[in-house]
XYZ file of C-alpha atoms in Angstrom:
582
model
C -179.570 70.601 4.917
C -177.397 71.795 7.090
C -178.694 75.075 7.659
C -181.904 74.521 7.537
C -181.266 71.950 10.447
C -179.417 74.705 11.983
C -182.492 76.898 11.564
C -184.925 74.520 13.095
C -182.891 73.708 15.848
C -182.392 77.040 17.208
C -186.415 77.348 17.184
C -186.849 74.472 18.790
C -184.009 75.341 21.901
C -185.706 78.369 22.104
C -188.923 77.172 22.563
C -187.351 74.116 24.699
C -186.083 76.944 27.268
C -189.356 78.455 26.866
C -191.085 75.030 28.668
C -188.588 74.654 31.003
C -189.550 78.038 32.312
C -193.103 77.455 31.706
C -194.009 74.180 32.713
C -190.710 72.096 34.202
C -190.076 68.495 34.351
C -191.416 66.725 37.140
C -189.740 63.729 39.219
C -191.920 60.935 37.944
C -190.219 58.290 39.446
C -192.036 57.482 43.356
C -192.697 53.557 43.341
C -195.514 52.673 40.789
C -195.339 55.355 38.447
C -196.154 54.628 35.342
C -194.779 55.781 31.271
C -197.584 58.440 30.187
C -197.537 59.551 26.396
C -199.365 56.130 24.811
C -197.653 53.436 22.714
C -194.655 53.908 21.835
C -192.627 54.650 18.550
C -190.922 51.700 17.362
C -187.253 51.630 17.883
C -184.360 51.247 15.672
C -184.266 47.738 15.685
C -187.880 47.927 14.331
C -187.459 50.665 12.005
C -188.680 54.047 12.007
C -187.627 57.361 10.514
C -185.641 55.544 7.380
C -183.439 53.221 9.628
C -182.467 50.157 7.783
C -184.433 46.976 8.887
C -182.594 44.777 9.958
C -179.748 46.240 11.055
C -177.034 45.329 8.925
C -174.129 44.520 11.727
C -170.623 45.527 10.403
C -168.152 43.147 8.780
C -165.834 41.222 11.154
C -161.827 42.336 10.313
C -159.853 40.844 12.840
C -159.771 37.082 14.082
C -161.617 35.929 17.363
C -159.955 36.097 20.272
C -159.381 33.411 22.995
C -160.736 35.679 25.737
C -164.429 36.414 24.488
C -164.325 39.809 26.409
C -161.668 41.168 24.030
C -165.123 40.821 21.654
C -165.820 44.649 20.652
C -170.583 44.752 20.822
C -170.451 44.423 17.212
C -168.149 41.775 16.768
C -169.792 39.512 19.799
C -172.621 40.442 18.217
C -171.864 38.840 15.064
C -170.195 35.679 16.359
C -173.752 35.249 18.322
C -175.589 36.298 15.228
C -173.430 33.402 13.180
C -173.211 30.550 16.067
C -169.341 31.192 16.574
C -170.136 32.025 20.404
C -172.658 30.629 22.586
C -174.578 34.055 24.782
C -174.685 31.431 28.118
C -170.749 31.391 27.580
C -170.481 35.227 26.578
C -172.169 35.635 29.618
C -170.123 33.808 31.868
C -166.706 35.436 31.058
C -168.241 39.091 31.840
C -169.466 37.454 34.779
C -166.468 35.851 35.673
C -164.637 39.766 35.339
C -166.861 40.988 37.547
C -166.447 38.706 39.743
C -162.363 38.566 40.243
C -162.245 42.409 39.882
C -165.140 44.401 40.391
C -164.215 44.958 44.090
C -161.301 46.683 43.128
C -162.699 48.327 40.035
C -166.102 48.768 41.822
C -167.531 49.846 38.881
C -170.852 48.203 39.460
C -173.641 48.741 42.898
C -175.975 45.884 41.195
C -175.133 42.667 39.430
C -177.814 40.513 38.074
C -176.010 37.317 37.533
C -178.672 34.779 37.456
C -181.342 36.720 35.976
C -178.267 37.541 32.773
C -178.018 33.702 32.440
C -181.344 33.032 32.529
C -181.847 36.104 29.534
C -178.597 34.236 28.388
C -179.985 30.623 27.620
C -183.058 31.973 26.324
C -180.995 34.227 23.738
C -179.009 30.676 22.876
C -182.689 29.421 21.692
C -183.667 32.453 19.254
C -179.878 33.119 17.948
C -180.191 36.029 15.210
C -183.821 37.277 15.967
C -182.551 40.502 16.711
C -179.305 42.548 16.429
C -177.846 42.486 19.947
C -179.205 39.123 20.917
C -176.756 38.003 23.671
C -174.717 41.113 23.975
C -174.584 41.620 27.609
C -174.498 45.171 28.910
C -174.124 47.625 31.754
C -176.526 50.452 32.125
C -176.047 53.072 34.353
C -178.000 53.155 37.597
C -180.437 56.221 36.137
C -181.738 54.375 33.863
C -185.291 52.370 34.970
C -184.607 49.280 34.720
C -188.102 47.507 35.629
C -187.726 44.835 38.914
C -184.320 46.129 39.274
C -182.996 49.073 41.910
C -182.320 52.283 40.328
C -180.480 54.131 42.604
C -179.101 57.053 40.795
C -176.178 55.962 44.198
C -178.237 58.577 46.001
C -180.150 58.048 49.642
C -183.259 59.906 47.644
C -183.756 56.146 45.832
C -181.551 53.187 47.411
C -185.060 51.523 47.581
C -186.799 52.416 44.527
C -187.130 49.622 42.148
C -189.395 50.373 38.920
C -191.378 48.639 37.496
C -191.289 49.970 33.564
C -188.179 49.772 31.713
C -186.701 53.283 30.284
C -186.864 53.854 26.789
C -184.113 53.394 25.773
C -183.055 50.682 27.735
C -186.265 49.140 26.256
C -185.291 49.141 22.480
C -181.742 47.795 23.974
C -183.517 45.199 25.404
C -185.727 44.678 22.487
C -182.778 44.212 19.664
C -181.480 41.309 22.410
C -179.184 42.725 24.855
C -178.465 41.452 28.005
C -178.093 43.000 31.074
C -175.523 42.808 33.281
C -175.668 44.874 35.588
C -176.364 49.120 36.919
C -173.173 51.249 37.530
C -171.749 53.416 40.148
C -172.356 57.301 39.095
C -171.933 60.169 41.305
C -175.007 60.202 43.680
C -177.884 61.884 41.608
C -175.493 62.586 39.051
C -173.379 65.079 40.230
C -169.723 64.128 40.423
C -167.659 61.066 39.520
C -169.504 57.986 41.612
C -169.251 57.583 44.855
C -171.462 56.544 47.775
C -174.334 59.521 48.834
C -172.212 60.202 51.673
C -168.761 61.461 49.638
C -166.995 58.127 49.879
C -165.700 56.955 46.179
C -166.217 53.743 44.811
C -165.139 53.568 41.024
C -161.561 53.750 39.533
C -159.933 54.162 36.055
C -159.221 51.166 34.529
C -155.799 52.552 33.559
C -154.827 53.285 37.185
C -157.029 51.178 39.409
C -154.054 52.229 42.309
C -153.905 55.850 41.626
C -156.812 58.067 44.362
C -156.066 61.139 41.720
C -156.431 59.487 38.500
C -160.491 60.821 37.423
C -162.248 57.810 35.930
C -164.522 60.442 34.796
C -167.736 62.365 35.144
C -170.541 60.197 36.705
C -170.668 58.011 34.400
C -167.771 56.892 35.292
C -168.991 53.063 36.716
C -170.070 53.057 32.979
C -166.875 53.633 31.459
C -164.193 51.422 33.495
C -167.072 48.516 32.838
C -166.398 48.536 29.149
C -162.809 49.775 29.716
C -161.622 47.063 32.279
C -163.843 44.434 30.209
C -166.511 43.286 32.427
C -170.065 44.490 29.543
C -169.378 45.096 26.094
C -171.024 48.280 25.767
C -172.353 50.805 28.674
C -175.086 53.319 29.204
C -174.360 57.035 30.098
C -175.992 60.207 30.368
C -174.312 63.696 29.473
C -175.228 67.206 31.289
C -171.995 68.169 32.023
C -169.655 65.883 30.391
C -170.512 62.760 31.922
C -170.265 60.479 29.200
C -167.819 62.290 27.159
C -165.219 62.629 29.805
C -164.849 59.218 31.101
C -164.650 58.009 27.370
C -161.570 60.824 27.227
C -160.460 59.677 30.657
C -160.643 55.259 30.037
C -159.569 55.250 26.168
C -163.339 55.236 25.250
C -165.678 56.614 22.427
C -168.318 58.171 24.018
C -171.116 60.131 21.912
C -173.451 62.584 23.380
C -176.194 63.027 20.908
C -178.193 65.966 19.848
C -180.766 67.025 22.393
C -183.728 64.731 21.965
C -181.643 62.257 19.492
C -182.719 59.882 22.405
C -185.294 59.808 24.801
C -185.143 60.921 28.213
C -188.035 58.998 29.618
C -187.718 56.719 32.246
C -184.467 58.579 33.510
C -184.180 60.229 36.370
C -183.557 63.895 35.563
C -181.221 66.388 36.934
C -181.297 69.127 34.147
C -184.345 69.155 31.466
C -182.801 71.462 28.935
C -179.338 69.800 29.056
C -179.776 65.891 30.040
C -178.333 64.051 27.541
C -178.737 59.785 27.202
C -176.289 57.907 24.883
C -173.546 55.000 24.751
C -169.903 54.494 26.003
C -168.650 51.984 24.015
C -165.198 50.672 22.740
C -164.843 52.156 19.441
C -166.917 54.039 16.830
C -168.440 51.049 15.131
C -169.926 49.688 18.679
C -171.229 53.099 19.641
C -173.238 53.691 16.247
C -174.749 49.995 16.324
C -175.764 51.127 20.364
C -176.444 54.727 19.248
C -178.789 53.218 16.536
C -180.663 50.913 18.381
C -181.307 53.538 21.488
C -182.112 57.189 18.831
C -185.567 57.597 17.782
C -189.119 59.460 18.717
C -190.913 58.531 22.102
C -194.200 60.386 22.503
C -193.248 60.118 26.521
C -190.359 62.587 25.849
C -191.243 65.629 23.634
C -187.911 66.932 23.529
C -187.441 63.327 20.903
C -190.634 64.838 18.646
C -190.400 66.314 15.390
C -187.064 65.617 14.913
C -185.372 64.492 11.624
C -185.298 61.364 10.470
C -182.187 58.930 12.542
C -179.982 58.433 9.678
C -177.951 55.432 8.971
C -175.318 55.700 11.760
C -173.701 51.794 10.504
C -173.370 52.624 7.206
C -172.033 55.984 8.502
C -168.564 53.351 9.753
C -168.199 51.914 7.128
C -164.915 51.694 5.524
C -165.834 53.965 2.002
C -163.117 54.977 -0.698
C -160.766 58.240 -0.551
C -160.723 61.444 0.908
C -162.899 62.271 4.042
C -166.160 63.437 2.147
C -169.200 65.225 3.570
C -171.583 62.930 2.326
C -174.112 65.436 2.047
C -172.436 68.862 1.548
C -169.778 66.913 -1.227
C -166.337 68.009 -0.344
C -163.367 67.454 2.015
C -164.903 67.236 5.687
C -163.723 70.518 7.506
C -162.594 70.587 10.900
C -162.277 73.699 12.725
C -159.264 74.599 15.574
C -160.010 77.117 17.381
C -157.615 79.072 18.997
C -155.437 77.405 21.877
C -156.312 74.027 20.821
C -152.341 72.818 20.015
C -150.949 75.581 22.077
C -147.736 73.913 24.869
C -148.823 75.115 28.261
C -146.721 76.971 30.358
C -144.253 75.293 32.777
C -146.192 75.370 36.211
C -144.769 77.557 39.297
C -143.415 75.671 42.535
C -146.105 74.993 44.941
C -146.742 75.779 48.375
C -145.982 73.622 50.860
C -148.389 70.569 51.204
C -150.824 71.170 53.918
C -150.531 68.930 57.426
C -152.226 66.092 55.995
C -154.062 65.352 59.146
C -155.507 68.505 60.025
C -155.925 70.234 56.653
C -156.253 67.550 53.936
C -159.454 66.393 52.548
C -159.231 63.451 49.941
C -157.313 64.860 47.187
C -158.922 67.946 47.132
C -155.163 70.624 47.815
C -152.442 70.672 45.276
C -149.634 68.338 46.276
C -145.823 69.239 44.037
C -146.072 65.252 42.440
C -149.610 66.506 41.377
C -148.409 69.533 39.757
C -145.859 68.115 37.812
C -147.741 65.228 36.417
C -151.182 67.433 35.444
C -148.104 69.399 33.611
C -146.231 66.045 31.919
C -150.076 65.404 30.714
C -150.916 68.342 29.266
C -147.375 68.228 26.954
C -148.459 64.862 25.771
C -151.490 65.991 25.145
C -151.220 69.353 22.908
C -148.510 66.637 21.003
C -151.246 63.972 21.229
C -153.766 66.669 19.248
C -151.411 67.903 16.537
C -150.825 63.930 15.302
C -154.382 63.408 15.309
C -155.007 66.399 13.304
C -152.281 65.608 11.123
C -153.732 62.264 10.704
C -156.951 63.086 9.120
C -155.275 65.485 7.205
C -154.013 63.156 5.317
C -156.458 61.170 5.052
C -158.440 63.949 3.149
C -160.022 66.239 5.573
C -159.265 69.854 6.100
C -158.216 71.547 8.712
C -159.806 75.059 9.296
C -158.156 77.683 12.063
C -160.949 79.542 13.706
C -161.745 82.253 15.390
C -163.679 82.154 19.390
C -167.509 83.207 18.355
C -168.245 86.659 19.623
C -168.883 86.517 23.739
C -167.457 82.781 23.726
C -165.491 83.832 27.009
C -168.385 85.389 28.660
C -170.945 83.260 27.172
C -169.523 79.737 28.378
C -168.156 80.591 31.591
C -168.788 79.204 35.513
C -171.784 81.875 35.941
C -173.119 81.189 32.442
C -172.891 77.379 32.707
C -173.891 77.002 36.597
C -178.053 78.938 35.152
C -178.765 75.887 35.331
C -179.116 74.683 38.668
C -182.751 75.984 39.471
C -184.020 73.515 36.868
C -182.401 70.446 38.874
C -183.470 72.388 42.955
C -187.405 72.479 41.148
C -186.975 69.432 40.355
C -186.221 67.934 43.814
C -188.053 70.749 45.216
C -190.333 68.059 47.924
C -186.969 66.323 48.648
C -185.424 69.174 49.664
C -188.413 71.112 51.565
C -189.047 67.335 53.045
C -184.901 66.689 54.709
C -181.568 67.963 52.289
C -180.084 64.940 54.179
C -181.270 63.169 51.380
C -178.606 64.454 48.619
C -175.404 63.897 50.954
C -172.150 65.125 49.320
C -174.022 66.763 46.240
C -176.360 69.044 48.357
C -174.495 72.336 47.890
C -175.964 72.927 43.998
C -179.341 71.815 45.157
C -179.284 75.097 47.319
C -177.636 76.988 45.034
C -180.377 76.528 42.292
C -182.728 77.759 45.287
C -180.948 80.478 46.501
C -180.064 82.129 42.183
C -182.402 84.881 41.273
C -184.848 84.214 39.140
C -183.846 87.221 36.459
C -180.435 85.026 36.739
C -181.756 82.430 35.104
C -184.105 83.912 32.617
C -180.932 86.099 31.460
C -178.439 83.203 31.466
C -181.311 81.052 29.268
C -181.295 83.812 26.395
C -177.283 83.874 27.049
C -177.552 80.460 25.768
C -179.283 80.876 23.095
C -177.685 83.658 22.256
C -174.402 81.502 22.585
C -176.455 78.772 20.255
C -177.157 81.506 17.358
C -172.836 81.998 17.391
C -172.369 78.614 17.477
C -174.212 77.611 14.347
C -173.459 81.105 12.350
C -170.135 81.634 13.003
C -168.725 77.787 13.860
C -170.457 75.765 11.397
C -170.733 78.370 8.934
C -166.884 77.725 7.914
C -166.492 74.127 9.188
C -168.340 70.590 9.529
C -167.420 69.060 12.844
C -164.985 71.579 15.488
C -162.328 70.694 18.352
C -163.099 70.988 21.354
C -161.290 70.911 25.010
C -164.268 70.833 27.472
C -167.791 69.692 27.134
C -169.349 72.389 28.811
C -170.555 74.967 25.617
C -171.932 72.183 23.640
C -173.712 70.517 26.638
C -174.889 74.089 27.072
C -176.616 74.409 23.907
C -177.655 70.950 23.169
C -175.150 69.774 20.770
C -173.556 66.178 19.751
C -170.385 65.775 20.986
C -167.803 62.665 20.434
C -164.831 61.959 22.823
C -162.204 59.515 21.679
C -158.679 58.425 22.562
C -155.693 59.691 20.571
C -153.166 58.794 21.968
C -151.293 57.514 25.364
C -148.662 58.833 28.279
C -146.779 57.137 31.115
C -145.112 59.989 32.923
C -147.964 60.800 35.435
C -148.670 57.414 36.981
C -145.649 55.378 35.658
C -148.268 53.495 33.262
C -149.601 53.768 29.967
C -153.105 55.876 30.772
C -155.405 57.398 27.572
C -155.371 60.502 26.348
C -158.177 61.697 24.753
C -159.542 64.340 22.049
C -163.400 65.801 21.491
C -165.113 66.707 18.095
C -168.844 68.774 18.535
C -171.125 68.960 15.699
C -174.277 70.720 14.333
C -177.582 69.747 15.249
C -178.587 66.102 14.328
C -174.579 64.996 12.756
C -174.115 62.446 14.739
C -173.100 60.437 11.745
C -170.564 62.496 10.338
C -169.491 62.460 13.692
C -169.064 58.777 13.651
C -167.785 58.203 10.133
C -164.863 61.061 10.656
C -164.200 58.893 13.874
C -164.509 55.518 12.058
C -161.731 56.623 9.171
C -159.297 57.885 12.331
C -160.064 54.643 13.442
C -159.659 52.907 10.712
C -156.115 54.377 10.460
C -154.613 53.814 14.164
C -154.749 51.994 17.279
C -155.010 53.645 20.172
C -158.669 52.414 20.346
C -157.545 49.256 20.480
C -155.956 49.153 23.435
C -157.221 47.532 26.854
C -155.850 48.076 30.124
C -153.738 45.293 31.808
C -155.647 43.963 34.537
C -154.847 45.167 38.387
C -152.975 42.597 39.770
C -150.279 43.836 36.955
C -150.614 47.668 38.011
C -150.495 46.921 41.903
C -148.205 49.199 43.400
C -144.774 47.904 44.741
C -145.312 46.343 48.587
C -144.042 48.233 50.758
C -143.293 51.491 48.850
C -145.434 54.263 48.899
C -147.610 53.068 46.593
C -149.033 56.113 44.799
C -152.444 58.454 45.854
C -154.233 55.425 45.020
C -152.270 53.395 48.225
C -154.581 55.264 50.935
C -157.711 54.116 51.896
C -160.920 54.698 51.564
C -160.902 59.007 49.892
C -163.820 60.747 49.985
C -164.885 63.435 47.857
C -165.967 66.721 49.128
C -167.637 69.949 48.978
C -164.724 71.594 47.093
C -164.705 69.010 44.413
C -167.897 68.400 43.848
C -168.268 72.057 42.688
C -165.054 71.795 41.014
C -165.573 68.158 39.232
C -168.921 67.583 39.104
C -171.658 68.163 36.954
């Protein structure tokens, strides 16, 4: 089945590339826009494609915590269903944390307190009728939410209120989930969360006073909301790392599904052939539950049609017996390790003196000695965490396979080839570019670059992406089932699934514990393999159970320098957008 899926996926991505060139996406986000494509096929909560009906919630494995916001998504759903907790009680607990701590975290740009409480009162009257009844979620602000502003943190959509829901949020809502609010994001999903003019907003929940500790990519508001226990789970989108990167940065489990597995209808677009919606959750079980509800065909998004049936993700994360066995091929799960994954970093050279901060410094774009040394110490800790992670999986029964890079890997995954996606985003926003480029604020540069990229380069890059996909499918997944990744971009380029998850912590870079993340990629439609392996790993480790302290415990000493985050509100600049944006 794996080889068949690989061939089918290569054919689909070839057709998708041709579609993007011949009939590119349109920005159907104008006020009054309505969904196209007729009636929606049923969601996972109502059963389709062989999925379970109703969803069987995982069993509880620990006593109920005193603080209800400590409950995982699955634990909360079960406690609500069994009457151990009320939806109003749970929503009030989350709203209290948002009210107390979000002025520091700045994870939300809209909180719908009264609507959430009304939905909770309704959920308490209908307890148990849907799998997520009464569970509070945070939704990234590029997902349409009927009657609630959807701004993408941009000037273009600052007053936009959609009159229908994104398909994936509609499925979560139909499964009983409650909307707490919309999360901060990079303007139009181009960098970590900031205002349209570049003032940074969301901070990392593990280092809320350290400006130089990134909260992740454009879904950083969603990540901070979950890590800081201001939502049970959240949604994100990934075009260039914005589910897996924030998950790695904040100790979460985030899964970017195969292209088309989750509908993009009702989500403000960035790149037609690379946008992926998915969940950011506290562990593999929660990610499986979220994905089970979000995934499935949608006639309003052709990318989601004609795929293999959605597997039972919740079954994949249940505790099994014996070694990690491949559920279809049989034998031990093979985890491929690419060259350099376990290499120790080289000690840094002494950096040049800092520029005059009053003249040359913009945000945190220029290197500093402290940042260089902290980054080196973190890289050393990351290499050790990766070795421990692979050793744990090998002890559990996985087979570790050393791989070579696929042919032309370095060339095909280079910055230049990655950037051929830019004309797709420029085409979508062409009317706005013609009208007033100031509407794009700090994120303007990629749209201008997309306008200037020659058509021949776009066509050549699109062909190169298909070559890369074929080589990954043949040369990597011919020898393994999962593969280590150090960056999300290669698999984002070709639409293959990725999962980010915590594998350790280090404290030397900030003086406080900070998560270290790992990342696995898989072949097309193999999200259940990723979830199964990760669930086994998380049963054997406790990294996913750790939570950041509240901001008052992490505040810098009074009178001290306070670290990088003690300065006034920082800004993202052009270099940040180019270097760290999607």
